[in-house]
Short mmCIF file of C-alpha atoms and ligand atoms in Angstrom, two decimals:
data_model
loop_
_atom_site.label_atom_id
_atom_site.label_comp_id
_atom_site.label_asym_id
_atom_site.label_seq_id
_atom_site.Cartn_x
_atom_site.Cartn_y
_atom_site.Cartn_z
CA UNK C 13 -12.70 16.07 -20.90
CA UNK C 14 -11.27 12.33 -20.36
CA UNK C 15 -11.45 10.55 -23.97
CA UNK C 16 -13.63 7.21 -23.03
CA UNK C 17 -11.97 3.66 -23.50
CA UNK C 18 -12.60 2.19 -27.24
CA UNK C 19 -13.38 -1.44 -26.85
CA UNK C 20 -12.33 -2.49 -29.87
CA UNK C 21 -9.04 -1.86 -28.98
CA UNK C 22 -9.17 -4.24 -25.88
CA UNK C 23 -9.52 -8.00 -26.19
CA UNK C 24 -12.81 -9.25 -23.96
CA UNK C 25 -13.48 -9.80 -20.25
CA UNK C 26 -11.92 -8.97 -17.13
CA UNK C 27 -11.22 -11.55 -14.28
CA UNK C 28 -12.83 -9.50 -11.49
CA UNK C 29 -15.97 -9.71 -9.82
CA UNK C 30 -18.17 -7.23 -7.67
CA UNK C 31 -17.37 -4.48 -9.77
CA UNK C 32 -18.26 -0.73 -7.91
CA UNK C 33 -17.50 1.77 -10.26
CA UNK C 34 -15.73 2.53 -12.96
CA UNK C 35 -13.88 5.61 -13.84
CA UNK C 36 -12.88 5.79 -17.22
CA UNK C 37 -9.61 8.07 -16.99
CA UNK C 38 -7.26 7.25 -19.91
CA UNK C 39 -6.49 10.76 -21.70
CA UNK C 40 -5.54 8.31 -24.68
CA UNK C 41 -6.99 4.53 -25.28
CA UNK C 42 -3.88 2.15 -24.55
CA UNK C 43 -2.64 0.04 -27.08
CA UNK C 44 -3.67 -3.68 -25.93
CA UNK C 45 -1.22 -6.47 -27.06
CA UNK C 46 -2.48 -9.62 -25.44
CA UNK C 47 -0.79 -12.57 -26.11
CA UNK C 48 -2.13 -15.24 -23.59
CA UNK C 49 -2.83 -13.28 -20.63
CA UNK C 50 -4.91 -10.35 -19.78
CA UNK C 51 -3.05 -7.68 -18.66
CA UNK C 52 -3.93 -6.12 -15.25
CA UNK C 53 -2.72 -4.45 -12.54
CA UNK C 54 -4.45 -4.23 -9.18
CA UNK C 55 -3.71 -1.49 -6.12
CA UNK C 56 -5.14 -0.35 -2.64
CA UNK C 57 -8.37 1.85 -3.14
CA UNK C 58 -6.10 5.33 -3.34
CA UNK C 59 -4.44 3.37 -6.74
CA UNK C 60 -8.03 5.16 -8.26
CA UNK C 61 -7.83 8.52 -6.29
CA UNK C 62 -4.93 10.56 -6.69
CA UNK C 63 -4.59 11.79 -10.63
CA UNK C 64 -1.22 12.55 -12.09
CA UNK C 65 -1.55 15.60 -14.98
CA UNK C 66 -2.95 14.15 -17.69
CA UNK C 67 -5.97 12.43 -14.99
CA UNK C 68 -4.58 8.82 -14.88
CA UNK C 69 -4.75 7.26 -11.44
CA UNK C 70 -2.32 4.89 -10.51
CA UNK C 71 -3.31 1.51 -11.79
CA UNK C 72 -4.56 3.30 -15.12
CA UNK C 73 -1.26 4.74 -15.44
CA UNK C 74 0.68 1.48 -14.90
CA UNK C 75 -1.72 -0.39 -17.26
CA UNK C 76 -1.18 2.37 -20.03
CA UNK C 77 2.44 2.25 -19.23
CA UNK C 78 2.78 -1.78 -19.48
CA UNK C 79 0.31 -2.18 -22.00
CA UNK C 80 2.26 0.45 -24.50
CA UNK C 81 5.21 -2.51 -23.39
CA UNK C 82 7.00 -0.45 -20.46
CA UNK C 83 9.12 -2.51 -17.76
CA UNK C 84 6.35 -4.02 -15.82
CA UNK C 85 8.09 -2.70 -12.64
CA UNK C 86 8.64 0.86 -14.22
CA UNK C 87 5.00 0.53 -14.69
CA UNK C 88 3.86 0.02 -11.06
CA UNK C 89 6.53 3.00 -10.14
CA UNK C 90 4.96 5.38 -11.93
CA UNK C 91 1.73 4.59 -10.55
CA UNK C 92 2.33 4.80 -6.99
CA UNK C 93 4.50 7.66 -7.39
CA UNK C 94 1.12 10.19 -8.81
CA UNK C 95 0.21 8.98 -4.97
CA UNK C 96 3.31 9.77 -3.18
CA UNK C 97 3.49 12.76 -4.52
CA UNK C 98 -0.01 14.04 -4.18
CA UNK C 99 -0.10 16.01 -0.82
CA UNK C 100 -3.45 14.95 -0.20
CA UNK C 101 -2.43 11.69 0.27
CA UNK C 102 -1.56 11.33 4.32
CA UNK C 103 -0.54 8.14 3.84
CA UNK C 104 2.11 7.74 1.48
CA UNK C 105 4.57 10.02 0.34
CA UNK C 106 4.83 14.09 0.32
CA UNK C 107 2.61 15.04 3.01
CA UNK C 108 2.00 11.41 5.10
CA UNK C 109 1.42 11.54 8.04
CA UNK C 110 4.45 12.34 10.29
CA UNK C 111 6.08 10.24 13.46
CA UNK C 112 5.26 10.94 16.72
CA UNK C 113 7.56 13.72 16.69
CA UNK C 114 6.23 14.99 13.89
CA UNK C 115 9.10 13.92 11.29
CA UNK C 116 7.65 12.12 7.55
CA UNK C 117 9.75 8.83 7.62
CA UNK C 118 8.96 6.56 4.65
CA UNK C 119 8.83 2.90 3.79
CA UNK C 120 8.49 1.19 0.37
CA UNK C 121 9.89 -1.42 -1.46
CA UNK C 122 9.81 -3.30 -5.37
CA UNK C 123 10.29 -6.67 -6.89
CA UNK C 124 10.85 -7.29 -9.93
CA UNK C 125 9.24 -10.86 -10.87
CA UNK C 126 11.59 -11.94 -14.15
CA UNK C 127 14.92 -10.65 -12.57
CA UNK C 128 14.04 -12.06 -9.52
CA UNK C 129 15.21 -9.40 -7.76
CA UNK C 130 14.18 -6.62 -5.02
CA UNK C 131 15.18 -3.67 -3.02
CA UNK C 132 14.15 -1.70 -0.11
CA UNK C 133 14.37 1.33 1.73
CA UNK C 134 12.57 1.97 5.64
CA UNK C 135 12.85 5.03 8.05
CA UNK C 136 14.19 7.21 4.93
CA UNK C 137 13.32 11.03 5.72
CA UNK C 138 13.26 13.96 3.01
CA UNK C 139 12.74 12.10 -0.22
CA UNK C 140 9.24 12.09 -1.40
CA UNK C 141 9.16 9.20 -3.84
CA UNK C 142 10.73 6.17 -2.08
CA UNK C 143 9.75 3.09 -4.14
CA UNK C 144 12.25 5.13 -6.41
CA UNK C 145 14.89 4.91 -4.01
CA UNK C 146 13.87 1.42 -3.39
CA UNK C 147 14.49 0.68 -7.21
CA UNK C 148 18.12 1.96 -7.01
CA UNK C 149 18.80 -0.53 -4.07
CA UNK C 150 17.37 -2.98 -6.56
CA UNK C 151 19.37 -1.86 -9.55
CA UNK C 152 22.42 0.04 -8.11
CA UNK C 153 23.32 -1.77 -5.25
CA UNK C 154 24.52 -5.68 -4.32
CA UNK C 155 21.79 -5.26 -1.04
CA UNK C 156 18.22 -5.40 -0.50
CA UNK C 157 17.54 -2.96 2.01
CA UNK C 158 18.98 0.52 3.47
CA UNK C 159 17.49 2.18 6.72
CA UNK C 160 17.29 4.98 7.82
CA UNK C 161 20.28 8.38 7.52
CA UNK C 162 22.28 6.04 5.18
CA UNK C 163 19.40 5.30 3.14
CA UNK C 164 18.90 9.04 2.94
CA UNK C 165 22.75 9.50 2.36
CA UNK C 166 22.45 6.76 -0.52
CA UNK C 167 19.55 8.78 -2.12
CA UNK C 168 21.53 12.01 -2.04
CA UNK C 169 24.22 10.48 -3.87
CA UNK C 170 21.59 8.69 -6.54
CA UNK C 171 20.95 12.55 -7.12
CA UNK C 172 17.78 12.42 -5.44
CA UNK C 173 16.27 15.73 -4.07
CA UNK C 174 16.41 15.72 -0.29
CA UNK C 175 14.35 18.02 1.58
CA UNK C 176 13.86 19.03 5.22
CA UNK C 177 10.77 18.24 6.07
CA UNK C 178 7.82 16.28 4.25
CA UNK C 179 5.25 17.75 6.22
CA UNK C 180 2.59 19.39 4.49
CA UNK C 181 0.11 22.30 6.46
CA UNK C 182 -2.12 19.83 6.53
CA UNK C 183 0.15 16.82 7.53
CA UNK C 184 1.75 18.84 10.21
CA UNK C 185 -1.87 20.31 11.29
CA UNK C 186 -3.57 16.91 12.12
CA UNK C 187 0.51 16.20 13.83
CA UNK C 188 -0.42 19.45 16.33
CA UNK C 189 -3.77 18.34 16.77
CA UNK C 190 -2.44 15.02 17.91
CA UNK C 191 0.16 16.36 20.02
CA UNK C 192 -2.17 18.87 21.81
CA UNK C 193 -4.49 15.74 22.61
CA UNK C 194 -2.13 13.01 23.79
CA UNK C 195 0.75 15.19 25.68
CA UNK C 196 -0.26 18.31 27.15
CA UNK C 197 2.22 18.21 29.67
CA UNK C 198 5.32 15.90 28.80
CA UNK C 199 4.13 13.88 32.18
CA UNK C 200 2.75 10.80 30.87
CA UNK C 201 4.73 7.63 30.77
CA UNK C 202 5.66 5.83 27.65
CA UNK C 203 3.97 3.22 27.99
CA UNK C 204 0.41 5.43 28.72
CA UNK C 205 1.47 7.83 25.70
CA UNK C 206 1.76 5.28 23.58
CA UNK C 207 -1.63 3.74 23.96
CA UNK C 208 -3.14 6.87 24.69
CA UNK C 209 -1.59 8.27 21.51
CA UNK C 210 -3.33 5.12 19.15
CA UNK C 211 -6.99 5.86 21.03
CA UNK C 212 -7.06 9.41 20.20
CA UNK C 213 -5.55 8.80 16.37
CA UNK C 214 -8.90 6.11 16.50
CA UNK C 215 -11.44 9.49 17.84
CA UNK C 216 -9.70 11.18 14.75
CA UNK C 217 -10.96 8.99 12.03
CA UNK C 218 -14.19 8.23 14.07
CA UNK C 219 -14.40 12.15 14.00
CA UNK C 220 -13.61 12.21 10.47
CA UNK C 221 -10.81 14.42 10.62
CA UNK C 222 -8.71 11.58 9.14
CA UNK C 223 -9.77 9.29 6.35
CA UNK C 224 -9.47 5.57 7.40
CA UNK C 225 -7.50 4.28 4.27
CA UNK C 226 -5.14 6.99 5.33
CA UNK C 227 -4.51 5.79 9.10
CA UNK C 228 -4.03 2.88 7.71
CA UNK C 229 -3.13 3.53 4.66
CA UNK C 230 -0.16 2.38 2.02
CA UNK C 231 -0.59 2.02 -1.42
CA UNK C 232 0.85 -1.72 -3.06
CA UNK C 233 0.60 -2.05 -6.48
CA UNK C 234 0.83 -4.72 -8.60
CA UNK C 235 0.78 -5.87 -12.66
CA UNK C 236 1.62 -8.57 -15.06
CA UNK C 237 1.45 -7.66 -18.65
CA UNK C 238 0.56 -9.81 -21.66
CA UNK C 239 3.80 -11.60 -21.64
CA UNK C 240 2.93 -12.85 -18.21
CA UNK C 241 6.02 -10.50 -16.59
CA UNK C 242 4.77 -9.66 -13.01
CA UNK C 243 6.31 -6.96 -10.81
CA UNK C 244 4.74 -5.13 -7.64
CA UNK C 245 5.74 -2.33 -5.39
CA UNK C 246 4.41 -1.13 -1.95
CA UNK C 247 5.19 2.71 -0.46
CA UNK C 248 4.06 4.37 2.75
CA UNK C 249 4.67 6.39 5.60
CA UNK C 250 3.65 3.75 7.63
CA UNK C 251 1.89 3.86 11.13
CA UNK C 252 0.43 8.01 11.64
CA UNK C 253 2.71 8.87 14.65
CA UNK C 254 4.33 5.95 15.39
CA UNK C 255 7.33 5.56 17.81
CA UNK C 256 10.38 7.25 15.39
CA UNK C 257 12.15 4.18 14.31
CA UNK C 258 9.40 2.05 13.79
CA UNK C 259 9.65 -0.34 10.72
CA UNK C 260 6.42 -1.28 9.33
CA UNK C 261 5.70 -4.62 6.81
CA UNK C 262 5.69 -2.34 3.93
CA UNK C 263 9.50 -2.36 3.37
CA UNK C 264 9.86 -6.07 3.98
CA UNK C 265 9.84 -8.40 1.31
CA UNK C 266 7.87 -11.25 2.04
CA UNK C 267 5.79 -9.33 4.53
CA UNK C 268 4.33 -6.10 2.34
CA UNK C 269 5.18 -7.38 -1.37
CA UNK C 270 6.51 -10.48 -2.48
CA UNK C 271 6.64 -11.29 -5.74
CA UNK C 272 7.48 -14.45 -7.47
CA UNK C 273 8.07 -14.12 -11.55
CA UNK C 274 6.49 -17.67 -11.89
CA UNK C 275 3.67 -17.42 -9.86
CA UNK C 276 2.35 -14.18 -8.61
CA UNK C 277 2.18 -11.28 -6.65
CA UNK C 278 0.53 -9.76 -3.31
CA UNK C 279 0.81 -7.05 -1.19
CA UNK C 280 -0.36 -5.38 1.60
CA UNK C 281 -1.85 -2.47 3.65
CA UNK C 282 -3.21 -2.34 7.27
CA UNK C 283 -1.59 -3.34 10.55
CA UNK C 284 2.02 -4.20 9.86
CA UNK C 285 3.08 -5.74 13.00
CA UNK C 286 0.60 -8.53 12.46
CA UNK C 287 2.22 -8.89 8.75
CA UNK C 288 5.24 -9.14 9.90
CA UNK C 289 4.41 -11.83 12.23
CA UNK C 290 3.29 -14.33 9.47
CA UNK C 291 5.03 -12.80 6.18
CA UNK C 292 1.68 -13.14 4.39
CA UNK C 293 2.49 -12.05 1.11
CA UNK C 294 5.11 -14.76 0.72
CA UNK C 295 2.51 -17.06 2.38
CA UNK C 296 -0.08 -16.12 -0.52
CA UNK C 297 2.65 -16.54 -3.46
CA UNK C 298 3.78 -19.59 -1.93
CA UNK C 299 -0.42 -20.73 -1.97
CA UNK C 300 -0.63 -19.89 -5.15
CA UNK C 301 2.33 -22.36 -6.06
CA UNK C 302 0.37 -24.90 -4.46
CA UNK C 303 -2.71 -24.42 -6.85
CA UNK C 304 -4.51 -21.98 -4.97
CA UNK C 305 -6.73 -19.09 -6.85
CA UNK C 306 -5.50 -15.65 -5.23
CA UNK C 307 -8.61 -15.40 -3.49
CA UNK C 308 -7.94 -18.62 -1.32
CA UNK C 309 -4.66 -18.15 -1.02
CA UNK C 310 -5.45 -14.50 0.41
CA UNK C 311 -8.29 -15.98 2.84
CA UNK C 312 -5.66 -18.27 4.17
CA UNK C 313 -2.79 -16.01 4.81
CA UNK C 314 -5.77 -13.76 6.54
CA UNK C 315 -6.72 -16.79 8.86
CA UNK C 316 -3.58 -17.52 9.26
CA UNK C 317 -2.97 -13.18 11.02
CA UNK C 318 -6.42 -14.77 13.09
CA UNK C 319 -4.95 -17.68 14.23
CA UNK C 320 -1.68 -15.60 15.30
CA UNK C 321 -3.27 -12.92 17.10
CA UNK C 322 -3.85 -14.11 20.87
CA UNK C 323 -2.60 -10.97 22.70
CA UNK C 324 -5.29 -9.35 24.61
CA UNK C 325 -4.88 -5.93 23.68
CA UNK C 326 -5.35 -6.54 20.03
CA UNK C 327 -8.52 -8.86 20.17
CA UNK C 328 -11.83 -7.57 20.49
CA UNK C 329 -14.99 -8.59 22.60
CA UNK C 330 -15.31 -11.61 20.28
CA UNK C 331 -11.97 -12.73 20.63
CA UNK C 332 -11.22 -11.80 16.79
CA UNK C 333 -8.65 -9.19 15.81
CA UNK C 334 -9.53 -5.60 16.34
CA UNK C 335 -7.52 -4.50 13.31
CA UNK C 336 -7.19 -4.30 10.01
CA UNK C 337 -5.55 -5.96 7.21
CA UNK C 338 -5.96 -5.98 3.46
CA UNK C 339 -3.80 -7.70 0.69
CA UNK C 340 -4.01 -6.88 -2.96
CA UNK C 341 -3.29 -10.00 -5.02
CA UNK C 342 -2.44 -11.26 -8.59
CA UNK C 343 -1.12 -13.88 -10.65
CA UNK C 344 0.85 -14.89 -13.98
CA UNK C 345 -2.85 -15.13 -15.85
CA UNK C 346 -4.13 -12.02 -14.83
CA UNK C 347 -6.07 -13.68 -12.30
CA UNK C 348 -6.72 -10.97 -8.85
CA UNK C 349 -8.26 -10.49 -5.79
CA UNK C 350 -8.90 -8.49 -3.01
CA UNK C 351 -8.83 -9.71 0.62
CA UNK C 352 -9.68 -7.95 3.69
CA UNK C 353 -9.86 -8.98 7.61
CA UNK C 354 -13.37 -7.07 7.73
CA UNK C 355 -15.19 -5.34 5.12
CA UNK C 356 -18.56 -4.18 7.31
CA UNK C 357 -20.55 -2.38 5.52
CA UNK C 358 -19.07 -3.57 2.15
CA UNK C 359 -17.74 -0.15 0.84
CA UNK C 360 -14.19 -0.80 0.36
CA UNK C 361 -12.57 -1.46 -2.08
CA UNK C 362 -9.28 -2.12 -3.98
CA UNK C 363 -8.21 -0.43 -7.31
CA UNK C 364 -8.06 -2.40 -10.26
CA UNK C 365 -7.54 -1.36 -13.91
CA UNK C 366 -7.79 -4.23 -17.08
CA UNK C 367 -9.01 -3.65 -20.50
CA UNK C 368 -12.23 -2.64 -19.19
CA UNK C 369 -10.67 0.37 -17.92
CA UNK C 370 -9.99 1.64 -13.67
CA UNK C 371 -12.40 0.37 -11.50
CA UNK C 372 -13.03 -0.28 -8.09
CA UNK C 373 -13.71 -3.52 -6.71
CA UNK C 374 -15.28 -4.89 -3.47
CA UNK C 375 -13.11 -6.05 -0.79
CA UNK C 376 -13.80 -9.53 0.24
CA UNK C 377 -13.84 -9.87 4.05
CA UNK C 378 -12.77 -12.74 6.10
CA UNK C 379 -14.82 -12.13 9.01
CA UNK C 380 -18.43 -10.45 9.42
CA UNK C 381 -19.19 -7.59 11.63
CA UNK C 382 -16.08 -4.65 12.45
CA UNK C 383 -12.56 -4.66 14.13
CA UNK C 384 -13.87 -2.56 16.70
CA UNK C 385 -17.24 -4.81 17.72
N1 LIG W 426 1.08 -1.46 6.58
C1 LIG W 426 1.62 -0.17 6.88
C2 LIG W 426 2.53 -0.25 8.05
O1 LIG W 426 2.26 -1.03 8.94
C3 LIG W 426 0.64 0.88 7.22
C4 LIG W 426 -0.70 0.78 6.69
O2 LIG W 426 -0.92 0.25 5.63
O3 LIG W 426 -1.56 1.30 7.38
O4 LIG W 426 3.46 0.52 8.08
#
């Protein structure tokens, strides 16, 4: 049975609003030294689904971790890597969803706010905890990012495990399914596949054979600790079946994490080609310098992915994006938010865990109604 949070060993009030639910996980009450600012760390809603052993989810886990005065980045590692490595989790990690031919390839990245430094690693096959492999790029290497069979080389000789295949039964079950619908006979053009391969991937979360979050899912997570040290790291499999090769925003700093140690940090999950088009996690940091609160500065960057977005195909009959895009966002005080291009019938939400304990907080939206209307 969980032990509950004691309060009197937490200092009062969290910064968040619209508060969900709350799920008091900590096996033991964290030790709370706050000196200034209020600890916190914030993550995509699977940062409060996937439990490691002792039942921490991921932003409990990082706020025990940085709270009991662990590396802030260390702290954000460990909490995203309960979700990479829970096989239930099709969107990050062991068991994501695979590429289009039906190989796991894996994105993730870290920064580290006070050493001002990052690393990266995209396309990397057979290692189920990236953002690990990411944080040897940071700390072993004089680069930022490896792709790809080197990457995978480089991980091998960091003594990582490398395995065949991170397909799960259930991974590769929902891959056949896929393949069964969208290429029966090898005939189709590329072009046709391609589109025809994203509209039946929709019918499968419509269907509910896939969860949303984990279409498009990702997990970022960030967290600044009492000292005001900020760090953040985002891992994923990226796009379910997307054309082998394809680099998402999650691996690119700037696009999927940036993190400044002054300022702040922000993340992101949803469509990454449209992140990668206007870098919009540096674009919120850099807001942030300017005075903004992380809410603003998230509800520009989003209408700044609007503004961008004029291609036909990805606009829908109101002339507003038809996808998705959600940032996670914190700064130096402890001060977060949650932004979202659409939120319609107000039921998601981001993870967030403070001295009030792991809870999960509405997602503010940018624009009424859904994507798809
Ligand atoms: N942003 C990730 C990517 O584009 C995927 C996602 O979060 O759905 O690879």
């Amino acid at each position: 049975m969980p032990e509950k949070l004691n309060r009197r060993q937490f200092v009062v009030a969290g910064t968040g609003t619209g508060v969900l639910a709350s799920t008091r996980v900590f096996t033991s009450a964290p030790q709370v030294i706050t000196r200034g600012v209020k600890p916190a760390v914030v993550a995509a809603a699977n940062g409060n689904r996937s439990k490691d052993g002792a039942g921490l989810t991921c932003v409990a886990k990082a706020f025990k971790m940085i709270t009991g005065g662990a590396d802030v980045l260390d702290a954000c590692i460990a909490g995203v890597n309960i979700v990479e490595l829970d096989p239930d989790d099709t969107s990050v990690g062991y068991g994501g969803l695979p590429n289009a031919d039906g190989v796991v390839q894996l994105d993730a990245s870290v920064m580290h706010g006070p050493k001002k430094s990052g690393g990266a690693v995209a396309c990397l096959e057979g290692v189920r905890t990236p953002s690990l492999v990411a944080k040897k790029v940071m700390e072993e290497t004089d680069h930022v990012l490896l792709v790809g069979r080197d990457a995978q080389r480089f991980a091998r000789n960091m003594g990582f495990t490398i395995e065949d295949d991170l397909n799960t039964p259930k991974s590769r079950e929902l891959y056949l399914e896929w393949k069964r619908r969208t290429d029966p006979d090898h005939y189709l053009n590329l072009r046709d596949r391609a589109q025809r391969g994203y509209q039946v991937a929709l019918e499968m979360v419509a269907e509910g054979k896939i969860d949303p979050d984990h279409f498009h899912g990702t997990i970022n997570c960030n967290a600044v600790n009492s000292k005001g040290e900020i760090c953040g790291t985002t891992t994923t499999s990226g796009l379910a079946w997307k054309i082998p090769g394809r680099v998402g925003d999650s691996p690119i700093l700037g696009a999927g994490l940036y993190v400044d140690g002054e300022i702040g940090a922000a993340g992101s999950t949803g469509r990454g080609e449209a992140n990668l088009f206007s870098l919009a996690s540096f674009l919120i940091v850099e807001s942030m310098r300017q005075g903004k609160p992380p809410k603003d500065a998230g509800m520009a960057a989003l209408q700044r992915i609007k503004s961008q977005t004029v291609a036909k195909r990805l606009l829908n009959s109101r002339g507003q994006p038809n996808f998705g895009v959600t940032f996670y966002i914190l700064n130096v005080k402890g001060e977060y938010a949650g932004v979202t291009m659409y939120n319609p019938n107000e039921n998601s939400t981001f993870a967030v865990c403070t001295e009030n304990g792991p809870q999960n907080v509405k997602l503010e939206p940018l624009l009424t109604g859904s994507a798809a209307d």
